Each structure stands twice: as structure tokens, then as C-alpha cells.
Amino acid sequence: MMDYNSILSRQVQEIKPSGIRRFFELAAEMEDVISLGVGEPDFKTPWAIRQAGITSLERGRTHYSPNAGFQELKREICRYLERRMDLHYTPEETMVTVGGSEGIDMLIRAIISPGDEVLIPEPCYVSYDPIARLTGAKVVPIRTRFEDDFRLTADALRAAITEKSKLLIFPFPNNPTGGIMEREDLEEIAEVLRDTNIFVLSDEIYAELTYGDKKHVSIASIPGMKERTVVINGFSKTYAMTGWRLGYAVGPQPIIQQMIKIHQFAIMCAPTTSQLAAVEALRSCDDEIEAMRDEYDMRGKYLVGELNRIGLDCFEPQGAFYVFPSIRSTGLSSDEFCERLLREEHVAVIPGSAFGECGEGHVRISYCYSLKHLKIAVGKMEAFLKKLKEEKHEAAES
Amino acid sequence: MDQLLSLLTEDARLTNAELASALSISEDEVAARIADYEARGVIKGYKAIVDWDKTDRDYVNARIEIKVIPKKGMGFEEIASIISRFEEVESVYLMSGTCDIALTVSGKSFKDVAMFVARRLSPLESVQSTSTSFVLRTYKELGVFVALDEEDEREVASL
Ligand SMILES: Cc1ncc(COP(=O)(O)O)c(C=O)c1O
């Protein structure tokens, strides 16, 4: 008998299995689940982009691309960042990755040595922590709070910095909280970072999804920050292209070159069909981005209005496509809340604790769904909350 | 386009409170704007989209294209107006292309529709010819999938 525990690396064994595995399995087994649990658009990829992918296949463009991605695509990425994000990069400072996910992985691996500290504002997306641990980093969570609109404050950052701090993960607009950072907030963060040697991974995968008049501002556009930041972005959320697995990273050439080096050995290159389709996305789909954004905006506002009505406090998301209401008033933990809601009303939402310890007491609800779907789900949640209230009442009486 | 209209064309049964949340305006304003649209005839009505195949109602629907020879005092408008008044007729359009006017008609049976064409439509003096096609199956109606199921292929949950 093989002793697999002795085969598997220590770092891998130390990564705790995602706590919500069991919950996912439960949800997957049930037949009539009304899901509010996804982290991806319901829209189909705009037709022009799909067509460009098809055309590339018809022409037989089915080979490897250059390691860092097609030049044509890198050029379009730079134009796009200039046009929409006020970021100025050259194709030499750009690499095309397999989703934003790979960009995150490559940057962390490129700069972390064992013992380095990685600062991670939480609640946040789930990949930074385990990837950092794989490289032997020490993870230092920084809690963001409802009272601060889930922004990272300069004070909280300052308090977490030690001389071992190497990398700050900068996950805004934020999954799961919907928090964003505005220019003034960024300037305060930049002020803290300028005298340090800390590098920034700015995960801007939701950059196109900010609401109201609050346009996304990249931390790399703040004076003094470009030289210490790699921006991670991708096509998944912006163009509803999750299954195409395509993203990119831009940053200082000495860093990007080393990321490309690892990428070349680990992945070779991002999928060719996806890259060729993405050229079309960047060239002709600005209007589609806006149409989808307006639709999310409306759904988000609708959902916040409804959640408040049925008695769940929530922060109105300023970016991404999630709301993150507090469920503390129910007296349940976020795991219990989600499991009971799933079993009793067949509605799936994600426990906040999946996004870091401080997400406890919240749940993440996605609004990548039609209003009709949201309406049905809200009706079920309302019934569930009513039942919880009655239970509490009965418990109090007996 | 006003987002209120786009929401109502997506789902006319959203309550004023729900519309108010989605648009970040007050319920009173929603009510006032809808009343205004109705008064001005911008919003013409609200109807359910029904898959009649799932009911016990006998229902056939046909699309009829007609060519018209306009005459003095009997132009396209007049003829469209006459046709629109028949209660079997569901919609009437002035068309570009090979026909002049297109309409959809419904009845209980093929025979009903045939009788409508023979008795009501063909006798109209300006109608030069008609071409009737029966609907065999409705896949999509007013933007809503009818005989098709729109499946969500995504995983139930992803982070
Ligand atoms: C904050 C954040 N970053 C990165 C990703 C990874 O996206 P992809 O690899 O599809 O580009 C996600 C996906 O959910 C995300 O929410």
C-alpha cells in the first residue's frame, strides 16, 4: 500500500480543503436548486467574439501562440487599458495568461520566497491565500469592515506591515463584498506604500463593473505606484468569457519577464482560439460591456432593495456582481444559514466564511441572474427568514 | 431607452416597489411615470405569454401575407384599419418586400382560419392575393422561449 500522505508535499497537505466543498457537493446533488451561488456572468459571450473564435478555427489557427501571447492581442490590451483605465503599458510589459487565475499564480510565484509575508485584505477571492502558502509565504490577513464600506484603510494596512512584508494583494472591486477603492482611498494607500519595498498585486478583474458614477481607478495610475504594481485582469467577467480561460497581466518589465519565464515552462501559452476571439472583444465590444454593466446595476439595486425589505442588512455593492448581506440577526452561523436555506428552500448562496474568517456572519449572493430568477429566489428566502423568526419566537416562549 | 420601459417589457408584473428598487427612484415616481406612459398611449397594454400547447385550448395561428392594390380612398392605411378590426386578427403590419401587409390570425382550428381568409379577407376589393402559412410550433414569442427550455449551464456554485 502506498502511503500517499508521505507522497504529497507538506505545503499541499497544509492547504486546508475549501470549507465549502461539502456544501457544493450537497448543492450539486439536489435537482431543483435555485442558485444564487455563481461567480460568473449569465450572459453568453457577445456574438461577435464567438464568431471570431469560430472564424479562427475555420482558418485552421490551431497552433501554439508565442509564450507571452499574440503581439496583436497584447497591443489591443494596451490600447484598451489606455482607453478605459487610463493605464499606459507597452506590449513588452504585457503577458497573456490562462485567466486572471494564472496571472495571480505567476506573480506570487515570481516574487515570493519562503518566509515572505503576503498581506491579504479579507473577505476576498479564495485563490490568493493557498497560492501564497504554496510558495512558503506567511499569509497576513487584513480585515476590511462593513463600517468602512469594505475598503482597505491606510491605518489597517500600516498596522499589518512588518519588515517581512513583501506583497500586498489588492482585490478591488471586491468579490464578495462589492467594495471598491476610490482615488482618495488609493492615494492614502499609496502614501503608506511609497516608503516601503512592498509590491502590489492589483486584481482588477471586475474593473468594468462599478456602479453609479464611481468609475474604477487603478492603483497603478496613482503617482509612484506603477513601478511597484502588477495589474491582473481578464476577459471572464468583462466579456462574459469565463469558459475561454483568458486573462492578462501588465507591470514592470523585469517582473513580467520572469512571470513569462515560469508561464513558458508551466503552461506554454494561453489558448490560441481564445486569444484570437479576445482581439475582437477588445476591438468591438465596448458597447456590450456597458449594456451588461447597466443590467447588473439594475439587478443589484433590485436585490439590495428586496433583501432590505425582507430583513437582511446589506451594503449596496459599488462594484462586481455580488451582495454580501449580514445574516447575524438570524442567530445562525453563515454555514448553518446556507445549509438550511439549501435544504429547506433549495436556494444556494455562499457562506461568507468561505472568503476569510471575517466573512463569518455574512453570505454572498450573486446577481448574475435574470430579475425573474432573483424574484423567485427572494420569495423563497423571505419564507425561510419568516420560518426562522417563528422558530426563535417559539423557543423564547417555551 | 428609459430603463423603466425595458424592465416592464422584460416582466410587466414587477411591482412598483421592485421597479423602484431596480431604478433607484421612489415608488411614487414609478407610479407617476407608468400612469403617464399609459395616458400617452406609449404603454398599450400588458398581456401574458402563454404556451397554448400546454393548455386545453384549441389554438391555431397563421401568418398571412397579402398584396394590396391601393385604390382611391382605399390606401394601405384604410385596408389595414379594416383588417385590424376583425377580432380573429392578432397583429397587422405594413411591410417592405414582396408583400404589402402581413397579419397573424388565430382560431380554434385550421378550418376557422381558412374560413377567415375565404370569407373575410379575400372578398376585400383591394386585396389582390393572399398567402397563408400555419404556425406549426412556437419556439420563442416576444423574447420568451416557449417550446424551448432555456437552460442554465453554469455550475450551481462557484467562487
Ligand atoms: C476577484 C477574482 N479574481 C480572479 C478571478 C479568476 O477569474 P479568471 O481566472 O476566470 O480570469 C475571479 C473569479 O471568480 C475573481 O472573482
Coordinates of C-alpha atoms and ligand atoms in Angstrom, one line a residue:
Chain A
M1 CA 0.0 0.0 0.0
M2 CA 1.3 3.4 -0.9
D3 CA 1.3 5.9 1.9
Y4 CA 0.0 8.9 0.0
N5 CA 0.4 11.2 2.9
S6 CA 4.1 10.7 2.7
I7 CA 4.0 11.2 -1.1
L8 CA 2.1 14.6 -1.0
S9 CA 4.1 17.7 -0.3
R10 CA 3.9 19.3 3.1
Q11 CA 2.7 22.6 1.7
V12 CA -0.1 20.9 -0.2
Q13 CA -1.2 19.0 2.8
E14 CA -1.2 22.1 4.8
I15 CA -3.6 23.9 2.5
K16 CA -7.0 23.4 4.1
P17 CA -9.5 22.0 1.8
S18 CA -12.0 24.6 0.8
G19 CA -14.5 24.6 3.7
I20 CA -17.5 24.7 1.4
R21 CA -16.6 21.6 -0.6
R22 CA -19.3 19.7 1.3
F23 CA -21.8 22.4 0.7
F24 CA -21.0 22.4 -3.1
E25 CA -21.5 18.7 -3.2
L26 CA -24.8 18.9 -1.4
A27 CA -26.0 21.6 -3.9
A28 CA -24.8 19.6 -6.9
E29 CA -26.7 16.6 -5.8
M30 CA -30.0 18.4 -5.4
E31 CA -32.1 18.6 -8.6
D32 CA -34.2 21.7 -8.3
V33 CA -31.7 24.1 -6.8
I34 CA -32.4 27.8 -7.3
S35 CA -28.9 29.0 -7.3
L36 CA -27.6 32.5 -6.4
G37 CA -24.2 31.0 -6.0
V38 CA -22.2 31.6 -9.1
G39 CA -19.3 33.9 -9.7
E40 CA -19.7 34.2 -13.4
P41 CA -22.0 36.1 -15.8
D42 CA -25.2 34.6 -17.1
F43 CA -24.8 36.4 -20.4
K44 CA -23.4 34.5 -23.3
T45 CA -20.2 35.8 -24.8
P46 CA -21.2 38.5 -27.2
W47 CA -21.8 37.0 -30.7
A48 CA -19.0 38.9 -32.5
I49 CA -16.5 37.4 -30.1
R50 CA -17.8 33.8 -30.6
Q51 CA -17.8 34.4 -34.3
A52 CA -14.2 35.5 -34.2
G53 CA -13.3 32.3 -32.4
I54 CA -15.2 30.2 -35.0
T55 CA -13.5 32.0 -37.8
S56 CA -10.1 31.4 -36.3
L57 CA -10.9 27.7 -36.2
E58 CA -12.2 27.6 -39.7
R59 CA -8.9 29.2 -40.9
G60 CA -7.1 26.4 -39.1
R61 CA -5.4 28.7 -36.5
T62 CA -5.0 25.9 -34.0
H63 CA -1.3 26.1 -33.1
Y64 CA 0.7 27.4 -30.1
S65 CA 1.0 31.1 -29.8
P66 CA 4.1 33.0 -28.7
N67 CA 4.6 32.3 -24.9
A68 CA 3.5 35.7 -23.8
G69 CA 0.6 35.8 -26.2
F70 CA 0.0 37.1 -29.7
Q71 CA 1.5 40.5 -30.4
E72 CA -1.8 41.7 -31.9
L73 CA -3.6 40.8 -28.7
K74 CA -1.0 42.4 -26.4
R75 CA -1.3 45.6 -28.5
E76 CA -5.1 45.6 -28.2
I77 CA -4.8 45.1 -24.4
C78 CA -2.6 48.1 -24.1
R79 CA -5.0 50.2 -26.2
Y80 CA -7.9 49.1 -24.1
L81 CA -6.1 49.9 -20.8
E82 CA -5.3 53.3 -22.2
R83 CA -8.8 53.9 -23.4
R84 CA -10.8 52.7 -20.5
M85 CA -8.5 52.6 -17.4
D86 CA -6.0 55.4 -18.1
L87 CA -3.2 52.9 -17.8
H88 CA -0.1 53.2 -20.0
Y89 CA 1.7 50.0 -20.8
T90 CA 3.6 48.6 -23.8
P91 CA 3.3 45.1 -25.2
E92 CA 6.6 44.3 -23.6
E93 CA 5.1 44.9 -20.3
T94 CA 2.1 42.7 -21.0
M95 CA 1.6 38.9 -20.8
V96 CA -1.5 36.9 -21.8
T97 CA -2.5 34.3 -19.2
V98 CA -4.9 31.4 -18.7
G99 CA -7.5 33.5 -16.8
G100 CA -6.7 36.1 -14.2
S101 CA -6.2 33.0 -12.0
E102 CA -2.9 32.2 -13.7
G103 CA -1.7 35.8 -13.5
I104 CA -2.2 35.7 -9.8
D105 CA -0.3 32.4 -9.5
M106 CA 2.6 33.6 -11.7
L107 CA 3.1 36.9 -9.9
I108 CA 3.0 35.3 -6.5
R109 CA 5.5 32.6 -7.5
A110 CA 7.7 35.1 -9.3
I111 CA 8.3 37.3 -6.2
I112 CA 7.7 35.3 -3.1
S113 CA 10.5 33.4 -1.2
P114 CA 9.7 31.2 1.8
G115 CA 9.1 33.4 4.9
D116 CA 7.9 36.5 3.0
E117 CA 4.7 37.9 4.2
V118 CA 1.7 38.4 1.9
L119 CA -0.9 40.9 3.1
I120 CA -4.4 39.9 2.1
P121 CA -7.4 42.2 2.7
E122 CA -10.3 39.9 3.6
P123 CA -13.1 39.0 2.8
C124 CA -11.7 38.3 -0.6
Y125 CA -11.5 35.8 -3.5
V126 CA -10.2 32.5 -2.5
S127 CA -7.1 31.9 -4.5
Y128 CA -4.5 34.3 -3.1
D129 CA -4.1 32.6 0.2
P130 CA -3.4 29.0 -0.9
I131 CA -1.2 30.0 -3.7
A132 CA 0.8 32.2 -1.4
R133 CA 1.1 29.3 1.1
L134 CA 2.4 27.0 -1.7
T135 CA 5.3 29.3 -2.1
G136 CA 6.1 29.2 1.6
A137 CA 4.8 32.6 2.3
K138 CA 3.2 33.7 5.6
V139 CA -0.3 35.0 5.0
V140 CA -1.3 38.1 6.9
P141 CA -5.0 38.8 6.6
I142 CA -6.2 42.4 7.0
R143 CA -9.8 42.7 7.9
T144 CA -12.0 45.1 5.9
R145 CA -15.2 46.2 7.6
F146 CA -18.8 46.9 6.7
E147 CA -18.5 50.3 8.5
D148 CA -15.7 51.3 6.1
D149 CA -17.7 50.2 3.0
F150 CA -15.3 47.2 2.9
R151 CA -12.5 49.5 1.8
L152 CA -8.9 48.9 2.9
T153 CA -7.9 51.7 5.2
A154 CA -4.4 53.2 5.4
D155 CA -4.4 52.5 9.2
A156 CA -5.3 48.9 8.9
L157 CA -2.6 48.4 6.2
R158 CA 0.0 50.2 8.3
A159 CA -0.8 48.1 11.3
A160 CA -0.2 44.9 9.3
I161 CA 3.1 45.8 7.7
T162 CA 6.4 44.3 9.1
E163 CA 9.8 44.3 7.6
K164 CA 9.0 40.9 6.1
S165 CA 6.0 42.2 4.2
K166 CA 6.6 41.6 0.5
L167 CA 3.4 41.7 -1.3
L168 CA 0.0 43.4 -0.9
I169 CA -2.9 41.7 -2.6
F170 CA -5.2 44.5 -3.7
P171 CA -8.6 42.9 -4.6
F172 CA -10.9 45.7 -5.8
P173 CA -13.6 45.9 -6.9
N174 CA -14.1 43.1 -4.4
N175 CA -15.5 39.6 -4.6
P176 CA -17.5 39.0 -2.3
T177 CA -18.2 42.4 -0.7
G178 CA -18.8 44.7 -3.7
G179 CA -16.4 47.2 -2.1
I180 CA -14.3 49.5 -4.3
M181 CA -11.4 51.9 -3.7
E182 CA -11.8 55.5 -4.9
R183 CA -9.0 57.8 -5.9
E184 CA -8.6 59.4 -2.4
D185 CA -8.5 56.0 -0.8
L186 CA -5.9 54.9 -3.2
E187 CA -3.8 57.9 -2.5
E188 CA -3.8 57.1 1.2
I189 CA -2.7 53.6 0.5
A190 CA 0.0 54.8 -1.9
E191 CA 1.2 57.1 0.8
V192 CA 1.8 54.1 3.1
L193 CA 3.5 52.0 0.5
R194 CA 5.8 54.6 -1.1
D195 CA 8.4 54.3 1.7
T196 CA 8.4 50.6 1.7
N197 CA 9.6 47.8 -0.6
I198 CA 6.2 46.2 -0.8
F199 CA 4.9 45.1 -4.2
V200 CA 1.2 45.2 -5.2
L201 CA -0.9 42.6 -7.0
S202 CA -3.9 44.6 -8.1
D203 CA -6.6 42.1 -9.1
E204 CA -8.8 44.3 -11.3
I205 CA -10.9 41.5 -12.9
Y206 CA -14.1 43.4 -12.0
A207 CA -12.8 46.8 -13.2
E208 CA -15.5 47.3 -15.7
L209 CA -18.2 46.6 -13.2
T210 CA -18.6 49.6 -11.0
Y211 CA -21.8 51.4 -10.5
G212 CA -23.3 54.8 -10.3
D213 CA -20.7 57.5 -11.3
K214 CA -17.9 55.6 -9.5
K215 CA -15.6 54.6 -12.3
H216 CA -12.9 52.2 -11.4
V217 CA -9.5 53.8 -10.7
S218 CA -6.5 51.5 -10.9
I219 CA -3.9 51.8 -8.1
A220 CA -1.3 51.7 -10.9
S221 CA -2.5 55.0 -12.1
I222 CA -1.6 56.7 -8.8
P223 CA 1.8 58.5 -8.9
G224 CA 4.6 56.3 -7.8
M225 CA 2.6 53.1 -7.9
K226 CA 3.1 51.8 -11.4
E227 CA 6.6 50.8 -10.7
R228 CA 5.5 48.6 -7.8
T229 CA 2.3 47.1 -9.2
V230 CA 1.3 44.3 -11.4
V231 CA -2.3 44.6 -12.6
I232 CA -4.2 41.4 -13.2
N233 CA -7.2 41.5 -15.4
G234 CA -9.1 39.2 -17.8
F235 CA -11.9 38.5 -20.1
S236 CA -14.1 36.3 -17.9
K237 CA -16.2 38.9 -16.1
T238 CA -15.9 41.8 -18.5
Y239 CA -16.9 40.0 -21.7
A240 CA -18.7 37.0 -20.1
M241 CA -15.9 34.7 -21.3
T242 CA -15.3 32.5 -18.2
G243 CA -15.0 29.3 -20.2
W244 CA -12.5 30.7 -22.6
R245 CA -9.9 30.9 -19.8
L246 CA -8.2 34.1 -20.8
G247 CA -6.6 36.9 -18.8
Y248 CA -3.6 39.1 -18.7
A249 CA -1.0 40.8 -16.5
V250 CA 0.7 44.1 -17.0
G251 CA 3.5 45.6 -15.0
P252 CA 7.2 46.4 -14.8
Q253 CA 9.1 44.6 -17.5
P254 CA 11.6 42.9 -15.1
I255 CA 8.8 41.3 -13.2
I256 CA 6.6 40.4 -16.2
Q257 CA 9.6 38.8 -18.0
Q258 CA 10.1 36.5 -15.0
M259 CA 6.4 35.7 -14.9
I260 CA 6.6 34.8 -18.6
K261 CA 9.6 32.6 -17.9
I262 CA 7.6 30.5 -15.4
H263 CA 4.5 30.6 -17.6
Q264 CA 6.5 29.3 -20.5
F265 CA 7.6 26.3 -18.6
A266 CA 4.3 25.7 -16.8
I267 CA 1.7 26.5 -19.4
M268 CA 3.5 27.3 -22.7
C269 CA 0.8 29.7 -23.8
A270 CA -2.8 30.7 -23.3
P271 CA -5.4 29.1 -25.7
T272 CA -5.0 30.3 -29.2
T273 CA -8.7 30.3 -30.1
S274 CA -9.4 32.4 -27.0
Q275 CA -6.7 34.8 -27.8
L276 CA -7.9 35.4 -31.3
A277 CA -11.5 35.9 -30.1
A278 CA -10.3 38.3 -27.4
V279 CA -8.8 40.6 -30.1
E280 CA -12.3 41.1 -31.4
A281 CA -13.6 41.6 -27.9
L282 CA -11.2 44.5 -27.3
R283 CA -11.8 46.0 -30.7
S284 CA -15.5 46.0 -30.9
C285 CA -17.3 45.3 -27.6
D286 CA -17.2 48.4 -25.5
D287 CA -20.9 48.9 -26.0
E288 CA -21.6 45.3 -24.9
I289 CA -19.6 45.9 -21.7
E290 CA -21.8 48.8 -20.9
A291 CA -25.0 47.1 -21.7
M292 CA -24.1 44.2 -19.4
R293 CA -23.0 46.6 -16.7
D294 CA -26.3 48.5 -16.8
E295 CA -28.1 45.3 -16.5
Y296 CA -26.1 44.2 -13.4
D297 CA -26.6 47.6 -11.9
M298 CA -30.3 47.3 -12.1
R299 CA -30.3 43.8 -10.7
G300 CA -28.0 44.7 -7.9
K301 CA -30.2 47.6 -6.9
Y302 CA -33.3 45.4 -7.1
L303 CA -31.7 42.8 -5.0
V304 CA -30.5 45.2 -2.3
G305 CA -34.0 46.7 -2.1
E306 CA -35.6 43.3 -1.7
L307 CA -33.0 42.0 0.8
N308 CA -33.5 45.1 3.0
R309 CA -37.3 44.6 2.7
I310 CA -37.1 41.0 3.9
G311 CA -34.9 42.0 6.8
L312 CA -31.3 41.3 5.8
D313 CA -29.0 44.3 6.2
C314 CA -26.8 44.9 3.3
F315 CA -24.2 47.2 1.9
E316 CA -25.1 48.5 -1.6
P317 CA -22.4 47.0 -3.8
Q318 CA -20.3 49.6 -5.6
G319 CA -18.6 47.0 -7.9
A320 CA -18.5 43.4 -9.0
F321 CA -21.8 41.4 -9.0
Y322 CA -22.4 40.3 -5.5
V323 CA -24.2 41.5 -2.4
F324 CA -22.9 40.5 0.9
P325 CA -25.7 40.9 3.5
S326 CA -25.2 40.3 7.2
I327 CA -27.2 37.3 8.5
R328 CA -26.3 37.9 12.1
S329 CA -29.9 38.8 13.0
T330 CA -30.9 35.2 12.4
G331 CA -28.6 33.9 15.1
L332 CA -27.1 31.3 12.7
S333 CA -23.6 31.0 11.5
S334 CA -23.1 31.6 7.8
D335 CA -22.5 27.8 7.3
E336 CA -25.7 26.9 9.1
F337 CA -27.7 29.6 7.3
C338 CA -26.6 28.4 3.9
E339 CA -27.0 24.8 4.6
R340 CA -30.5 25.2 6.0
L341 CA -31.5 27.6 3.2
L342 CA -30.4 25.0 0.7
R343 CA -32.1 22.0 2.4
E344 CA -35.3 23.8 3.3
E345 CA -35.9 26.1 0.4
H346 CA -33.4 24.8 -2.2
V347 CA -31.8 28.2 -2.6
A348 CA -28.0 28.2 -2.8
V349 CA -26.0 31.2 -1.6
I350 CA -22.3 31.1 -0.4
P351 CA -21.3 31.3 3.2
G352 CA -19.2 34.4 3.9
S353 CA -16.7 32.4 5.8
A354 CA -15.5 30.9 2.5
F355 CA -13.9 34.3 1.8
G356 CA -11.9 34.5 5.0
E357 CA -12.7 34.2 8.7
C358 CA -14.0 37.7 8.9
G359 CA -16.7 36.9 6.3
E360 CA -18.5 34.9 9.0
G361 CA -21.9 36.4 9.7
H362 CA -22.4 37.2 6.0
V363 CA -23.5 35.3 2.9
R364 CA -22.6 36.1 -0.7
I365 CA -25.4 36.4 -3.1
S366 CA -24.7 36.7 -6.8
Y367 CA -26.8 38.7 -9.1
C368 CA -25.7 37.1 -12.3
Y369 CA -29.3 36.1 -12.8
S370 CA -32.4 37.4 -14.6
L371 CA -34.7 39.5 -12.5
K372 CA -37.3 36.8 -12.8
H373 CA -34.9 34.3 -11.2
L374 CA -33.9 36.7 -8.5
K375 CA -37.5 37.4 -7.7
I376 CA -38.3 33.7 -7.2
A377 CA -35.2 33.2 -5.1
V378 CA -36.1 36.2 -2.9
G379 CA -39.6 34.9 -2.4
K380 CA -38.0 31.6 -1.0
M381 CA -35.6 33.5 1.2
E382 CA -38.4 35.5 2.6
A383 CA -40.3 32.4 3.5
F384 CA -37.1 31.0 5.1
L385 CA -36.5 34.1 7.2
K386 CA -40.1 34.1 8.4
K387 CA -39.7 30.5 9.5
L388 CA -36.5 31.3 11.4
K389 CA -38.3 34.1 13.1
E390 CA -41.1 31.8 14.2
E391 CA -38.7 29.3 15.5
K392 CA -37.0 31.9 17.6
H393 CA -40.3 33.1 18.9
E394 CA -41.4 29.6 19.9
A395 CA -38.0 28.9 21.5
A396 CA -38.4 32.1 23.5
E397 CA -41.9 31.1 24.6
S398 CA -41.1 27.6 25.8
Chain B
M1 CA -34.3 54.0 -23.8
D2 CA -36.0 54.5 -20.5
Q3 CA -35.0 51.6 -18.2
L4 CA -38.5 51.5 -16.8
L5 CA -39.8 50.5 -20.2
S6 CA -37.1 47.9 -20.7
L7 CA -37.9 46.4 -17.3
L8 CA -41.6 46.3 -18.0
T9 CA -41.1 44.7 -21.4
E10 CA -39.0 42.1 -19.6
D11 CA -41.5 41.5 -16.9
A12 CA -44.7 43.5 -16.6
R13 CA -45.6 42.0 -13.3
L14 CA -42.7 43.6 -11.3
T15 CA -44.4 45.6 -8.6
N16 CA -43.9 49.3 -8.3
A17 CA -41.7 48.6 -5.2
E18 CA -39.5 46.3 -7.1
L19 CA -39.2 48.7 -10.0
A20 CA -38.4 51.5 -7.6
S21 CA -35.5 49.5 -6.1
A22 CA -34.1 48.5 -9.5
L23 CA -34.2 52.1 -10.8
S24 CA -33.3 53.8 -7.5
I25 CA -36.3 56.0 -7.7
S26 CA -39.4 56.3 -5.4
E27 CA -42.5 54.1 -5.8
D28 CA -44.5 57.3 -6.3
E29 CA -42.3 58.2 -9.2
V30 CA -42.7 54.8 -10.7
A31 CA -46.4 55.0 -10.4
A32 CA -46.5 58.5 -12.0
R33 CA -44.3 57.5 -14.9
I34 CA -46.3 54.4 -15.7
A35 CA -49.5 56.4 -15.5
D36 CA -48.0 59.0 -17.9
Y37 CA -46.9 56.3 -20.3
E38 CA -50.4 54.8 -20.2
A39 CA -52.1 58.1 -20.6
R40 CA -50.0 59.0 -23.6
G41 CA -50.5 55.6 -25.2
V42 CA -46.8 54.7 -25.0
I43 CA -47.7 51.6 -23.0
K44 CA -50.5 50.0 -24.8
G45 CA -51.2 47.1 -22.5
Y46 CA -49.9 44.1 -20.6
K47 CA -50.6 40.5 -21.5
A48 CA -49.4 37.1 -20.5
I49 CA -47.3 34.9 -22.9
V50 CA -49.0 31.5 -22.9
D51 CA -47.8 28.2 -24.3
W52 CA -51.2 27.1 -25.6
D53 CA -49.9 23.6 -26.3
K54 CA -49.8 23.1 -22.5
T55 CA -53.5 24.0 -22.1
D56 CA -56.8 22.5 -23.3
R57 CA -57.5 25.4 -25.5
D58 CA -57.6 24.5 -29.2
Y59 CA -55.5 27.1 -30.9
V60 CA -54.0 27.6 -34.3
N61 CA -52.2 30.5 -35.5
A62 CA -51.4 31.6 -39.1
R63 CA -49.3 34.2 -40.8
I64 CA -50.9 35.7 -43.8
E65 CA -49.2 37.9 -46.3
I66 CA -51.3 40.0 -48.6
K67 CA -50.7 42.0 -51.7
V68 CA -52.9 45.1 -52.0
I69 CA -53.9 47.2 -54.9
P70 CA -54.4 50.6 -53.4
K71 CA -57.4 52.4 -54.8
K72 CA -58.7 55.9 -54.4
G73 CA -59.9 56.3 -50.9
M74 CA -58.7 52.8 -50.1
G75 CA -54.9 53.0 -49.4
F76 CA -52.8 50.9 -47.2
E77 CA -53.9 52.7 -44.0
E78 CA -57.6 52.1 -44.8
I79 CA -57.1 48.5 -45.7
A80 CA -55.0 47.9 -42.6
S81 CA -57.6 49.6 -40.5
I82 CA -60.4 47.3 -41.8
I83 CA -58.3 44.2 -41.3
S84 CA -57.3 45.2 -37.8
R85 CA -60.9 45.3 -36.8
F86 CA -61.6 41.6 -37.4
E87 CA -61.4 40.0 -34.0
E88 CA -59.5 36.9 -35.2
V89 CA -56.6 39.1 -36.2
E90 CA -53.8 39.4 -33.6
S91 CA -51.4 41.6 -35.4
V92 CA -51.2 43.6 -38.6
Y93 CA -48.1 45.1 -40.2
L94 CA -47.3 47.2 -43.2
M95 CA -44.3 45.5 -44.9
S96 CA -41.4 46.2 -47.1
G97 CA -40.5 43.4 -49.6
T98 CA -42.7 41.1 -51.6
C99 CA -46.0 41.6 -49.7
D100 CA -47.7 44.8 -48.6
I101 CA -49.5 43.8 -45.4
A102 CA -48.7 40.9 -43.1
L103 CA -51.0 39.7 -40.4
T104 CA -51.3 37.0 -37.8
V105 CA -54.6 35.3 -37.2
S106 CA -55.7 32.8 -34.7
G107 CA -58.6 30.4 -34.4
K108 CA -59.7 27.1 -32.9
S109 CA -58.9 25.1 -36.0
F110 CA -57.3 25.2 -39.4
K111 CA -60.8 25.5 -40.8
D112 CA -61.5 28.6 -38.8
V113 CA -58.5 30.3 -40.3
A114 CA -59.3 29.1 -43.8
M115 CA -62.8 30.4 -43.4
F116 CA -61.5 33.7 -42.2
V117 CA -59.4 34.0 -45.4
A118 CA -62.1 32.9 -47.7
R119 CA -65.0 34.9 -46.1
R120 CA -63.4 38.0 -44.7
L121 CA -60.1 38.7 -46.3
S122 CA -60.3 37.6 -50.0
P123 CA -63.6 39.4 -50.7
L124 CA -62.0 42.8 -49.8
E125 CA -61.8 44.6 -53.0
S126 CA -58.3 45.9 -52.7
V127 CA -56.8 42.5 -51.7
Q128 CA -55.1 41.2 -54.8
S129 CA -53.7 37.9 -53.3
T130 CA -53.2 36.2 -50.0
S131 CA -50.6 33.7 -48.9
T132 CA -51.3 31.8 -45.7
S133 CA -48.8 29.8 -43.7
F134 CA -49.8 28.0 -40.5
V135 CA -47.6 28.1 -37.4
L136 CA -46.6 24.5 -36.5
R137 CA -44.7 25.2 -33.4
T138 CA -43.8 28.3 -31.4
Y139 CA -40.2 28.4 -30.2
K140 CA -40.0 31.9 -29.0
E141 CA -42.6 34.6 -28.5
L142 CA -41.9 38.3 -27.6
G143 CA -38.4 37.4 -26.5
V144 CA -39.5 34.5 -24.3
F145 CA -38.7 30.9 -25.0
V146 CA -41.9 28.9 -25.4
A147 CA -41.3 25.3 -26.8
L148 CA -37.6 25.6 -25.8
D149 CA -36.2 25.4 -22.4
E150 CA -33.6 27.9 -21.6
E151 CA -31.1 26.0 -19.5
D152 CA -28.6 27.5 -17.2
E153 CA -25.4 25.5 -17.9
R154 CA -23.4 27.0 -15.1
E155 CA -22.4 25.1 -12.1
V156 CA -24.7 25.7 -9.1
A157 CA -22.0 27.4 -7.2
S158 CA -18.5 28.8 -8.0
L159 CA -16.3 31.2 -6.1
Ligands
LIG1 C1 -11.5 38.5 -7.7 C2 -11.3 37.4 -8.7 N1 -10.1 37.4 -9.3 C3 -9.8 36.4 -10.2 C4 -10.8 35.5 -10.6 C5 -10.4 34.5 -11.6 O1 -11.0 34.7 -12.8 P1 -10.5 34.1 -14.2 O2 -9.4 33.1 -13.9 O3 -11.7 33.4 -14.8 O4 -10.0 35.2 -15.0 C6 -12.0 35.6 -10.0 C7 -13.1 34.6 -10.4 O5 -14.1 34.4 -9.8 C8 -12.3 36.6 -9.1 O6 -13.5 36.7 -8.5

